[in-house]
Coordinates of C-alpha atoms and ligand atoms in Angstrom, one line a residue:
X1 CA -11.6 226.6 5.1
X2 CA -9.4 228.8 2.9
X3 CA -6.9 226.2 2.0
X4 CA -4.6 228.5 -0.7
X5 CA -4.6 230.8 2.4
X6 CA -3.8 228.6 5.1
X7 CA -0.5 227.2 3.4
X8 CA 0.3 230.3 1.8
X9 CA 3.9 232.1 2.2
X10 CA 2.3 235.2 3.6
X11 CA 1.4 233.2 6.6
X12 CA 3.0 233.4 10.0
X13 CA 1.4 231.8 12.5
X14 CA 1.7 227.7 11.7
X15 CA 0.2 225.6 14.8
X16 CA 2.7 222.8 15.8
X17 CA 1.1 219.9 15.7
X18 CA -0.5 218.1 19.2
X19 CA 1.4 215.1 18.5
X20 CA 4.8 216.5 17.6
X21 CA 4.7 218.8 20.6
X22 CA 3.7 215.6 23.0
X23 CA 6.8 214.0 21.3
X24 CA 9.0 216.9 22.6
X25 CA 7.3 217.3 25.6
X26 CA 7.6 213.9 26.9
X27 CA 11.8 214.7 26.6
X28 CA 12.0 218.2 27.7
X29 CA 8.5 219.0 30.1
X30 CA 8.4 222.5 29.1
X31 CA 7.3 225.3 31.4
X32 CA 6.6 228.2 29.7
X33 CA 5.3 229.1 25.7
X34 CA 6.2 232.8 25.1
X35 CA 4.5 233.2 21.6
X36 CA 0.7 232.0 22.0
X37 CA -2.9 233.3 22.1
X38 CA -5.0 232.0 24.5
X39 CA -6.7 229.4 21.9
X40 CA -3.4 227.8 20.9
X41 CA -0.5 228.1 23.9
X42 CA 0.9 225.0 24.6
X43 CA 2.3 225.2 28.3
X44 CA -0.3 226.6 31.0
X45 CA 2.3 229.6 31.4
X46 CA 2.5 231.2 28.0
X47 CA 2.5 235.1 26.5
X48 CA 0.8 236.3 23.7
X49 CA 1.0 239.3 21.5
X50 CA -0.4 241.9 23.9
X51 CA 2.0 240.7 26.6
X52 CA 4.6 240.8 24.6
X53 CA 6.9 237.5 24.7
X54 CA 9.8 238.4 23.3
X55 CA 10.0 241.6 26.3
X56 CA 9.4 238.6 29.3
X57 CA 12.1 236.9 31.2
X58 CA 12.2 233.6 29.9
X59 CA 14.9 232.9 32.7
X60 CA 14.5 229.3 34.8
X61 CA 11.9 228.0 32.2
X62 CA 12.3 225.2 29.7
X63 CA 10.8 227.0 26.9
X64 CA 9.0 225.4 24.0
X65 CA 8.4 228.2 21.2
X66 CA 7.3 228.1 18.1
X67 CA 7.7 231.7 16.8
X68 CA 5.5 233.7 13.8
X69 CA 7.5 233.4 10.7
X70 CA 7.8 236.8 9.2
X71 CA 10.2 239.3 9.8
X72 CA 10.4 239.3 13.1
X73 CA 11.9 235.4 13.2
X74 CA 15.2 236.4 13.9
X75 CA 14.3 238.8 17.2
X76 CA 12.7 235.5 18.5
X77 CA 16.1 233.2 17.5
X78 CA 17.9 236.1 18.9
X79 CA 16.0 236.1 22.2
X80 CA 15.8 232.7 22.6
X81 CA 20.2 232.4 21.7
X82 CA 20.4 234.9 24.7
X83 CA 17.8 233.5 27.6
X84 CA 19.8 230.1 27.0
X85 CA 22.5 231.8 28.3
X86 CA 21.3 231.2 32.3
X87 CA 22.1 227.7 33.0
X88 CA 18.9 227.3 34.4
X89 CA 16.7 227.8 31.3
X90 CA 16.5 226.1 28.1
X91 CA 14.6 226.8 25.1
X92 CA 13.6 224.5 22.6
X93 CA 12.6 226.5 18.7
X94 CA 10.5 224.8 15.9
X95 CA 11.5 226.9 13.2
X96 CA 11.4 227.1 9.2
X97 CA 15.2 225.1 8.2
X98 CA 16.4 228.5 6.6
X99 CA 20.0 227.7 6.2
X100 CA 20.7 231.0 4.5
X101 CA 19.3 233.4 6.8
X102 CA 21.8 235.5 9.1
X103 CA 19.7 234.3 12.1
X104 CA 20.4 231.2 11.3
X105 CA 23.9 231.7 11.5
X106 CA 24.5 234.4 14.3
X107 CA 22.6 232.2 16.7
X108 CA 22.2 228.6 15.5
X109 CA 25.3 227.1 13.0
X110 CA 27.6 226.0 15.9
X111 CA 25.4 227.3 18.6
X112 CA 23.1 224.9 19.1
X113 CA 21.8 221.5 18.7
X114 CA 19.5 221.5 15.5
X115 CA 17.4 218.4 14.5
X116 CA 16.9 218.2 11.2
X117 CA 13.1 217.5 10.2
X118 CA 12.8 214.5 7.7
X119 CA 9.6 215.2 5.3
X120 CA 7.3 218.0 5.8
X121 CA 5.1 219.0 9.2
X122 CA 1.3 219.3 9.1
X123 CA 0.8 222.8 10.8
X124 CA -2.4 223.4 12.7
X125 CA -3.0 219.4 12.4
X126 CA -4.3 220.2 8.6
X127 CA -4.4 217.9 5.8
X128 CA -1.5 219.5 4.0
X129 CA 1.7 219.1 4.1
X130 CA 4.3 223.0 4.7
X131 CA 5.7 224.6 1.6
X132 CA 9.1 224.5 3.9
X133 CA 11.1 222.3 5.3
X134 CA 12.1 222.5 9.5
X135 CA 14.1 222.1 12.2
X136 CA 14.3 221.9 16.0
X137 CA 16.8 224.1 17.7
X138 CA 18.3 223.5 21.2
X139 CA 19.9 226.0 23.2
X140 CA 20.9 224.3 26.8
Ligands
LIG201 C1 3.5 230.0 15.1 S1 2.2 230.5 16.2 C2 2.5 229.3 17.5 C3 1.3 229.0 18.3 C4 1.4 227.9 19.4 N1 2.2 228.4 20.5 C5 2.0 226.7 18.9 O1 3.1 226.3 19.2 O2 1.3 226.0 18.1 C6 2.9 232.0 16.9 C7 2.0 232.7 17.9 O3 2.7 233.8 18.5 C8 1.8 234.8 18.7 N2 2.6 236.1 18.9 C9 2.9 236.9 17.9 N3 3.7 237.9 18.4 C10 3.8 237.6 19.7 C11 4.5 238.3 20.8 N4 5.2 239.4 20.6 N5 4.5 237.7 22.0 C12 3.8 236.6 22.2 N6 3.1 235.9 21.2 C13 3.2 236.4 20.0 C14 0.9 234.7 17.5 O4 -0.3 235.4 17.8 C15 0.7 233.2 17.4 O5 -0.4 232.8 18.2

């Protein structure tokens, strides 16, 4: 395994880890996982790149998503801000604690409920620890 690679900044796709997920899932029982492939989606209704998750109606689901982490973060925050809208849906984010970020503040500072991570994840269930610190965002 390319380790310099798999915890490099370049990277976008970090797995959440099986047991944080279960953690979450045992409080939430999430429906739907919009960005996926079919080797890592974590809800049997999921959409991956081809499909298109961000263009799908995420209305009625309780949503657990766990976005790529390149530029297009904040279209997935944003996305996620709006669907939360509908009473009936609630998405749940694990995202990269960018305080800074105008995402961050358009549709999370006062927006939502953010959980603070304390220490570092293990993406992908690897040995190493993420060069980034992160949160959990709640839009109900
Ligand atoms: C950070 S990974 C999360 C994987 C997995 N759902 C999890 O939580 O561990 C982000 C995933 O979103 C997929 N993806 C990228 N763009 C997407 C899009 N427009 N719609 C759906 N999935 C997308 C990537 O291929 C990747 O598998």
């Amino acid at each position: 395994m390319n380790t310099a690679a798999m915890f490099s900044s370049k990277k976008t796709d970090w797995e959440t880890p099986q047991d944080f997920f279960v953690r979450l899932d045992e409080e939430f029982h999430f429906t739907l996982d919009p960005a996926a492939s079919d080797e890592n989606h974590k809800c049997h209704r999921y959409y991956t790149k081809e499909r298109d998750g961000l263009k799908r109606d995420w209305q009625g689901e309780t949503v657990f998503c766990n976005p790529p982490y390149g530029r297009e973060i904040g279209h997935w925050v944003k996305k996620g801000h709006m669907e939360a809208h509908d009473e009936k849906t609630t998405v749940v984010m694990l995202l990269p604690a960018r305080t800074d970020t105008k995402w961050f503040h358009d549709h999370i500072y006062g927006k939502a409920e953010i959980r603070f991570i304390k220490g570092r994840l293990k993406f992908g269930n690897g040995k190493g620890s993420a060069p980034f610190p992160s949160m959990v965002v709640i839009w109900r």
